[in-house]
Coordinates of C-alpha atoms and ligand atoms in Angstrom, one line a residue:
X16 CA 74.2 4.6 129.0
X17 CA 74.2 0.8 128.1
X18 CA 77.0 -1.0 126.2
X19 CA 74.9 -2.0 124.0
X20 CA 74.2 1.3 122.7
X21 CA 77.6 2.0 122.9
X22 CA 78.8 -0.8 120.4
X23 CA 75.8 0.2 117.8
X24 CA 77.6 3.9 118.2
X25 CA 81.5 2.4 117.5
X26 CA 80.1 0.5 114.2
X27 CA 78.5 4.3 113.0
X28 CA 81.3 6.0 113.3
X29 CA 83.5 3.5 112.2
X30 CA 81.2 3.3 109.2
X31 CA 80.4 6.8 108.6
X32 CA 84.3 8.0 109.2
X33 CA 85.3 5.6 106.7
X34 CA 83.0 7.6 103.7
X35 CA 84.9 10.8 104.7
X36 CA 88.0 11.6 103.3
X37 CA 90.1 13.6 105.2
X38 CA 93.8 14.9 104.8
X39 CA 94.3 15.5 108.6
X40 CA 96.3 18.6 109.4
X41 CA 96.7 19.0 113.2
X42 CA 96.4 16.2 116.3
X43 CA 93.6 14.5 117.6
X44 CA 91.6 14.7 119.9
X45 CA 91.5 18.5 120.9
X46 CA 91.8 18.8 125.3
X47 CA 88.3 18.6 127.4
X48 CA 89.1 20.3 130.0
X49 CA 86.9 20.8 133.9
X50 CA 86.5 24.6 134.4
X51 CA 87.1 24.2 137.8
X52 CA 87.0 27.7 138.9
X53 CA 84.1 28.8 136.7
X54 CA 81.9 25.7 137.6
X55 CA 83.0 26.4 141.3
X56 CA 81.0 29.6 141.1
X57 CA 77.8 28.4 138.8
X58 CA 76.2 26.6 141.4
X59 CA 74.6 23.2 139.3
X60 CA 75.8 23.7 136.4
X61 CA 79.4 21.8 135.6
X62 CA 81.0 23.0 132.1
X63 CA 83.7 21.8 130.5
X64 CA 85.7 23.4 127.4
X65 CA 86.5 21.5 124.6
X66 CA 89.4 23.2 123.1
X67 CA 89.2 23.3 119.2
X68 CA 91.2 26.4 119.7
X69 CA 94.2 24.8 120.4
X70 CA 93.5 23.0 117.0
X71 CA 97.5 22.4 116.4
X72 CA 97.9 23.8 112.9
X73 CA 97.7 27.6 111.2
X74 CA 96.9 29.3 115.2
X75 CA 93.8 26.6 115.3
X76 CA 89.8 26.9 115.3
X77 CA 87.2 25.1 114.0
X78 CA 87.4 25.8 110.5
X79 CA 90.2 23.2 110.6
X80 CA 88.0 20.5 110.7
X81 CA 85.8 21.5 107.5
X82 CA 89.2 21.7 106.0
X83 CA 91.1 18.8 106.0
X84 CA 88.1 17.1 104.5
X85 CA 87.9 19.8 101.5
X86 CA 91.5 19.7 101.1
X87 CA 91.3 15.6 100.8
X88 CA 88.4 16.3 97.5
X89 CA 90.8 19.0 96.4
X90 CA 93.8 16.7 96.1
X91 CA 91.6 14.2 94.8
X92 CA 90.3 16.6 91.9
X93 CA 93.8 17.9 91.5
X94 CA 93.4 21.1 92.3
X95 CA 96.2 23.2 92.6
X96 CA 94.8 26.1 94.2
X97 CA 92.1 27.1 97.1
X98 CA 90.1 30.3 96.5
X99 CA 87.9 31.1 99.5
X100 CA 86.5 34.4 100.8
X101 CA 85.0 36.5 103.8
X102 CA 86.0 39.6 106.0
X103 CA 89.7 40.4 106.6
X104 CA 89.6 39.3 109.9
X105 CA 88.5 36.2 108.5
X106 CA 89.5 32.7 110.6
X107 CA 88.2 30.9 107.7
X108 CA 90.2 32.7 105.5
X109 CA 93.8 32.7 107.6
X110 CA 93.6 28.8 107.6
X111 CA 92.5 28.5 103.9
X112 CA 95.7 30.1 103.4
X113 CA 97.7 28.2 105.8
X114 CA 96.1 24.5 104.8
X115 CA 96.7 25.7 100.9
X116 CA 100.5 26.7 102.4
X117 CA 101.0 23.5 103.8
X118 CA 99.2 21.4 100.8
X119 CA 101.7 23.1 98.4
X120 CA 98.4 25.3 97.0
X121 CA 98.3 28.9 95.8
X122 CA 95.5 30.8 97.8
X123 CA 93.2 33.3 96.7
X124 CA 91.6 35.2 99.3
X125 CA 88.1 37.2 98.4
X126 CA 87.2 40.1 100.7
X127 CA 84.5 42.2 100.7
X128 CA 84.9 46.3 100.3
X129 CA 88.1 47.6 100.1
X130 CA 91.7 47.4 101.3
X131 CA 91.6 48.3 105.2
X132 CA 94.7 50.7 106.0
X133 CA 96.1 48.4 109.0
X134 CA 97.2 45.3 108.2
X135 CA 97.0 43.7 111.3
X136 CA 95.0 40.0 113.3
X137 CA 94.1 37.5 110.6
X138 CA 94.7 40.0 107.7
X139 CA 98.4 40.4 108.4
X140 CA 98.6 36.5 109.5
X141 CA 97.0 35.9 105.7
X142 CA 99.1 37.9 104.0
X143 CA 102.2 36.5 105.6
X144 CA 100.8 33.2 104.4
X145 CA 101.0 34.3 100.8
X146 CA 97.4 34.7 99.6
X147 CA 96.8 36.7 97.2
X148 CA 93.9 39.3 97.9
X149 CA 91.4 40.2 95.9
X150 CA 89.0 42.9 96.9
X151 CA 85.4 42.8 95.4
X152 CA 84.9 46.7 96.2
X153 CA 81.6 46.2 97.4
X154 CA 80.9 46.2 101.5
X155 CA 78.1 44.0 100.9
X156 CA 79.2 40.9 102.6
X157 CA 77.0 38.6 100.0
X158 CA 79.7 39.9 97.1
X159 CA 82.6 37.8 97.9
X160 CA 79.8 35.1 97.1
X161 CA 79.7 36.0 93.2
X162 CA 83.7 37.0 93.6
X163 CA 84.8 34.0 94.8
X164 CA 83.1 32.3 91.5
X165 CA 84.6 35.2 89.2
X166 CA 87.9 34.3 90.6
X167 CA 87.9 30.9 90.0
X168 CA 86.6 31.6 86.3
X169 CA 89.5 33.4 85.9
X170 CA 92.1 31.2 87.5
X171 CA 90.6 28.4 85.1
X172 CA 91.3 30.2 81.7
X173 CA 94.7 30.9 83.0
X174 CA 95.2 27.6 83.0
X175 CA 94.8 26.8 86.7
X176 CA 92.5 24.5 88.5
X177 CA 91.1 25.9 91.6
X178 CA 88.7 24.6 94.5
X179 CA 86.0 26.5 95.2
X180 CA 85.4 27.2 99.1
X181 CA 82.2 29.1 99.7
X182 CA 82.2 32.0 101.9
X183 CA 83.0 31.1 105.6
X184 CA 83.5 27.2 104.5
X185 CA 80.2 26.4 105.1
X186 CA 79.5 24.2 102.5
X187 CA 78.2 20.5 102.6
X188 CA 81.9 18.4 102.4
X189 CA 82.8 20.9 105.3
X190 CA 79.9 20.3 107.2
X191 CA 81.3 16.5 107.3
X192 CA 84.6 17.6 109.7
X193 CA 82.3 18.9 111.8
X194 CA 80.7 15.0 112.1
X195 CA 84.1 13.7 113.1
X196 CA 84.6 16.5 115.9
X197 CA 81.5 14.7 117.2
X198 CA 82.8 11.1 117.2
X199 CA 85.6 12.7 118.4
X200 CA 84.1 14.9 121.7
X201 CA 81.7 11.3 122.2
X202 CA 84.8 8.7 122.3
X203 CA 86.8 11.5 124.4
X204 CA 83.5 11.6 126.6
X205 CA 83.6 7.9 127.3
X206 CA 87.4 7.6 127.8
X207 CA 86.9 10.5 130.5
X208 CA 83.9 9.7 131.9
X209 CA 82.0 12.8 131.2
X210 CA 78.5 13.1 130.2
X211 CA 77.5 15.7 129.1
X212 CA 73.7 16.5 128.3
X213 CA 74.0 20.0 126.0
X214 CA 77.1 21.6 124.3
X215 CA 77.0 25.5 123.5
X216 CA 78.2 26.6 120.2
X217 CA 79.1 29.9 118.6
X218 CA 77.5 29.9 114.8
X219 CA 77.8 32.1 112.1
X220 CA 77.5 30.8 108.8
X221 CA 76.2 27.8 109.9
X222 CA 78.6 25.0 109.0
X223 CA 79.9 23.8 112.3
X224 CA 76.4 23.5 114.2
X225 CA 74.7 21.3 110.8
X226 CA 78.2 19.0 111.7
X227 CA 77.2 18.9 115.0
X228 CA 73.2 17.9 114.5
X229 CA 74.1 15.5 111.9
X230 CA 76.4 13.8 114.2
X231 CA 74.3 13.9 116.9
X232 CA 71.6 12.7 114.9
X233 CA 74.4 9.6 113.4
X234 CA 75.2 8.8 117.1
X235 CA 71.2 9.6 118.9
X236 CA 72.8 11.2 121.5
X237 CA 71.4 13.2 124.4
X238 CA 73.4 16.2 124.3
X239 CA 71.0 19.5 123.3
X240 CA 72.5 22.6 121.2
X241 CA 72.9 25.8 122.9
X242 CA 73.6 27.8 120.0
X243 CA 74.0 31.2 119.8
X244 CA 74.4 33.5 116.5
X245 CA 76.6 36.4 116.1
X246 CA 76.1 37.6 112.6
X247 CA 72.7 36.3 111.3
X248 CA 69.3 36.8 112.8
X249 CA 67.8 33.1 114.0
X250 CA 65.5 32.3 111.9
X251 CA 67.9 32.8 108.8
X252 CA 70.6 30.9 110.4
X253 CA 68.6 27.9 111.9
X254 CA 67.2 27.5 107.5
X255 CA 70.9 27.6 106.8
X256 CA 71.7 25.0 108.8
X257 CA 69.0 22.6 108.3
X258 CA 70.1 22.9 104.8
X259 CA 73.6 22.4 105.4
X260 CA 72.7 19.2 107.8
X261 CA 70.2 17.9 104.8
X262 CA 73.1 18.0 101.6
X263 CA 76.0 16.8 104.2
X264 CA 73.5 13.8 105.5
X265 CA 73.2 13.3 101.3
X266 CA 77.2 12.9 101.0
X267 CA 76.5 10.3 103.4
X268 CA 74.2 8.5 100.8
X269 CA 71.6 9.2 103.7
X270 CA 67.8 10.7 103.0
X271 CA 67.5 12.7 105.8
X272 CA 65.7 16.0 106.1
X273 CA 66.5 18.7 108.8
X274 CA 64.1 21.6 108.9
X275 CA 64.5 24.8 111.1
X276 CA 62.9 23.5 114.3
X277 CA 66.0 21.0 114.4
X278 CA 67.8 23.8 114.5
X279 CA 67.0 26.1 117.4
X280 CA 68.7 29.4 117.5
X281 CA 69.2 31.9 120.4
X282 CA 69.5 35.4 119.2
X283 CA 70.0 39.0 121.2
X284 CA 74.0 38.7 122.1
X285 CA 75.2 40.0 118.4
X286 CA 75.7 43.6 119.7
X287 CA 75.9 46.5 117.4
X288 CA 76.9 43.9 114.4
X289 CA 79.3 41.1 113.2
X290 CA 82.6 41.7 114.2
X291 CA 81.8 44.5 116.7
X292 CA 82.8 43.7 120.0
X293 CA 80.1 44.3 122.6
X294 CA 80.4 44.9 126.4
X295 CA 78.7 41.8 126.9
X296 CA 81.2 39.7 125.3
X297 CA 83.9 42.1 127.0
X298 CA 82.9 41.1 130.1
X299 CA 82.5 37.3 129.4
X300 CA 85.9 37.2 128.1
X301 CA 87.4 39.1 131.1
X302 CA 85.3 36.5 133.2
X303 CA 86.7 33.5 131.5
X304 CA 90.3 34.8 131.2
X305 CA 90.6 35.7 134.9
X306 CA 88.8 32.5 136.6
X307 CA 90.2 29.7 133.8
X308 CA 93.1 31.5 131.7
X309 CA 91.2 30.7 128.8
X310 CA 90.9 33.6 125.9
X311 CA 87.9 33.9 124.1
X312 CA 87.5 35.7 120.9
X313 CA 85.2 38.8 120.7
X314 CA 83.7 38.0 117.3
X315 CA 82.6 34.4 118.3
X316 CA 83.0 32.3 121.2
X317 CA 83.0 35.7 123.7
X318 CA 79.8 36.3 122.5
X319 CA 78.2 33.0 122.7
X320 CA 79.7 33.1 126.1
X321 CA 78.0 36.0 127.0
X322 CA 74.6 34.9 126.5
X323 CA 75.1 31.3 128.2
X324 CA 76.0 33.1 130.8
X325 CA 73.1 35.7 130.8
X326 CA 70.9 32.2 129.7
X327 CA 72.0 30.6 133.9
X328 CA 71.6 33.6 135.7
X329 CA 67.6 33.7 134.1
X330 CA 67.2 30.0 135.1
X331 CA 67.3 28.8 131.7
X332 CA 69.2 25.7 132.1
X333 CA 68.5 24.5 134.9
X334 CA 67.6 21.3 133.9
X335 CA 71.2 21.0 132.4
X336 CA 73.9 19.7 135.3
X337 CA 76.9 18.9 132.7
X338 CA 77.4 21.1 129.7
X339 CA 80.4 22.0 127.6
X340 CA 81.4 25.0 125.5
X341 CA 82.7 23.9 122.3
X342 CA 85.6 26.9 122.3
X343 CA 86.2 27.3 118.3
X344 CA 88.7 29.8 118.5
X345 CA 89.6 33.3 116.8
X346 CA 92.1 34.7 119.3
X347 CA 94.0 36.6 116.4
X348 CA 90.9 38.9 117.0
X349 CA 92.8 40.5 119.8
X350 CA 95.8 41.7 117.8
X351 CA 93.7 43.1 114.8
X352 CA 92.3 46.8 116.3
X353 CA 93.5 49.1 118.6
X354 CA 92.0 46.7 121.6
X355 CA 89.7 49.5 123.1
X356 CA 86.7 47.4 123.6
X357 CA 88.6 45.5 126.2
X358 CA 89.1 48.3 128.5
X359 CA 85.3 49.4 129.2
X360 CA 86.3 48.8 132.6
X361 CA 90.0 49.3 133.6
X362 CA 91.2 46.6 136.3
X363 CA 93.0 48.6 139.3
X364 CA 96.5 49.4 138.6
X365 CA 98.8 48.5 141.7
X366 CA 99.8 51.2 143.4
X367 CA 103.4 50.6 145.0
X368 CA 103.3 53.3 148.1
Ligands
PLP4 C1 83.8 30.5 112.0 C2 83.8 30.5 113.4 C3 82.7 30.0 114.2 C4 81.4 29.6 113.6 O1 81.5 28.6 112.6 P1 80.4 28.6 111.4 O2 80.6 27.3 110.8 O3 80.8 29.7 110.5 O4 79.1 28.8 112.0 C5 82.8 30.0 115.6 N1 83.9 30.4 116.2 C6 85.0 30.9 115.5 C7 86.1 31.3 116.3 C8 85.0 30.9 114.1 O5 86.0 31.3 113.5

């Protein structure tokens, strides 16, 4: 890297960070931490975490970032309430709830099928944040789409003025937080020396990886997407997030088009189905906990884990030496369930004679 190119990168982000509004909830940057241990046993490969799950606001995770820029239009427009929708177990959801909490909004949370009997993980964490539920019935996921628009109908003739999140807060303005997290990870980069030439990503409805090629796109930087889906097959999610990348790049004022081969996708590590832990991820997670102390989650980041990992051991990155795993969060997924999936494989209990 020259400083030349460095200065041509401060005046982007200085000019693009200034045409995003943002109404920042949590402190900056997130830790990039050396997995010393881990990187110890990987032979070439050095990776590094950046730790968006440590996000310090509502128990963290990336979907902090798309919100403090929606929050900042929603204050702008006046809203006075956030209706947003997904699973129960929804991250997206629980800090919806907690940045309408903290912004002195209502919430209105839109789930797909019906009420679950346990109310435990992000469910009971939502709840506790005062959102009020609405069920759409239906346990086709694409419902709380129409819902979420029914809602808001409603709320207006009451006489209430809501913001609209779309499912999972992928939507273009959320797209745009995602940007920052770049200029963020790239300034924290230089400050500690690191250079990193791919990040790995866990994506499911596609916001968070169009932040991440947009800004690597703003900044022409080196670094390659390892993404990995865990709801979505590829091809479905890599058009999503072209899109995504294209109406974000237009917030910008910026004619950019991204198509589907910007957005490469690796499939095969979703298991059995969104949300279903599989004893892939199981092991990934035990992997990481035990040589970092690092929890994954088994709906996201366990399972992108799990398929970088099976991705080294078949030679596919070898032509990668620093890499780092963008670790978005989800932990409440361990306290919603009865756990099971963690214990394919007991460890050894100590035996004392
Ligand atoms: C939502 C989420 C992701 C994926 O983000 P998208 O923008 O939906 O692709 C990754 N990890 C965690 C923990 C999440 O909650």
């Amino acid at each position: 890297m020259n400083t030349h190119q460095h200065l041509d990168r401060s005046v982007v982000i200085e000019r693009v960070a200034a045409q995003i509004p943002r109404h920042t909830l949590a402190h900056y940057p997130t830790p990039l931490m050396r997995a010393n241990r881990l990187t110890e046993s990987l032979g070439n490969t050095e990776l590094w975490f950046k730790r968006d799950d440590l996000i310090s606001f509502g128990l963290g995770g990336n979907k902090i970032r798309g919100l403090e820029v929606m929050l900042a239009e929603a204050l702008a427009l006046n809203a006075d309430c956030l209706v947003t929708g997904a699973g129960v177990q929804s991250n997206h959801v629980r800090a919806t709830a907690a940045t309408a909490a903290h912004a002195g909004l209502r919430c209105t949370a839109v789930y797909w099928g019906k009420p679950p009997a346990a109310m435990d993980g992000n469910y009971r964490l939502t709840s506790m944040l005062n959102a009020q539920f609405h069920f759409t019935g239906d346990d086709d996921r694409a419902s709380v789409d129409t819902h979420i628009h029914r809602v808001a109908a409603k709320l207006r003739e009451q006489g209430h003025r809501p913001y609209e999140i779309p499912r999972g807060g992928a939507c273009a303005m959320g797209v745009l937080g995602h940007v920052l997290a770049v200029f963020e990870l790239y300034q924290q980069c230089l400050s500690q020396g690191v250079e990193p030439d791919a990040i790995i990503l866990a994506v499911g409805s596609g916001g968070t990886y169009a932040g991440w090629l947009l800004g690597i796109r703003l900044l022409n930087l080196p670094w390659k997407m390892l993404c990995y889906t865990v709801s979505r097959e590829p091809e479905q999610v890599s058009l999503q997030v072209a899109d995504l990348a294209t109406q974000a790049a237009a917030l910008l004022k910026l004619d950019w088009t991204f198509c589907a081969e910007d957005a490469p996708v690796f499939g095969g590590f979703i298991g059995q189905g969104y949300g279903i832990p599989s004893l892939e991820a199981a092991e990934a997670i035990k992997q990481i906990g035990r040589s970092e102390g690092i929890l994954l989650d088994p709906v996201y980041t366990g399972k992108a884990m799990a398929g970088f990992l099976y991705g080294l051991q078949n030679k596919q990155f070898e032509q990668h030496k620093k890499i780092i795993f963008v670790h978005t969060g989800g932990e409440p997924a361990f306290f919603a369930g009865n756990g099971d999936w963690l214990n394919s494989s007991p460890t050894e209990t100590v035996k004392l004679s």
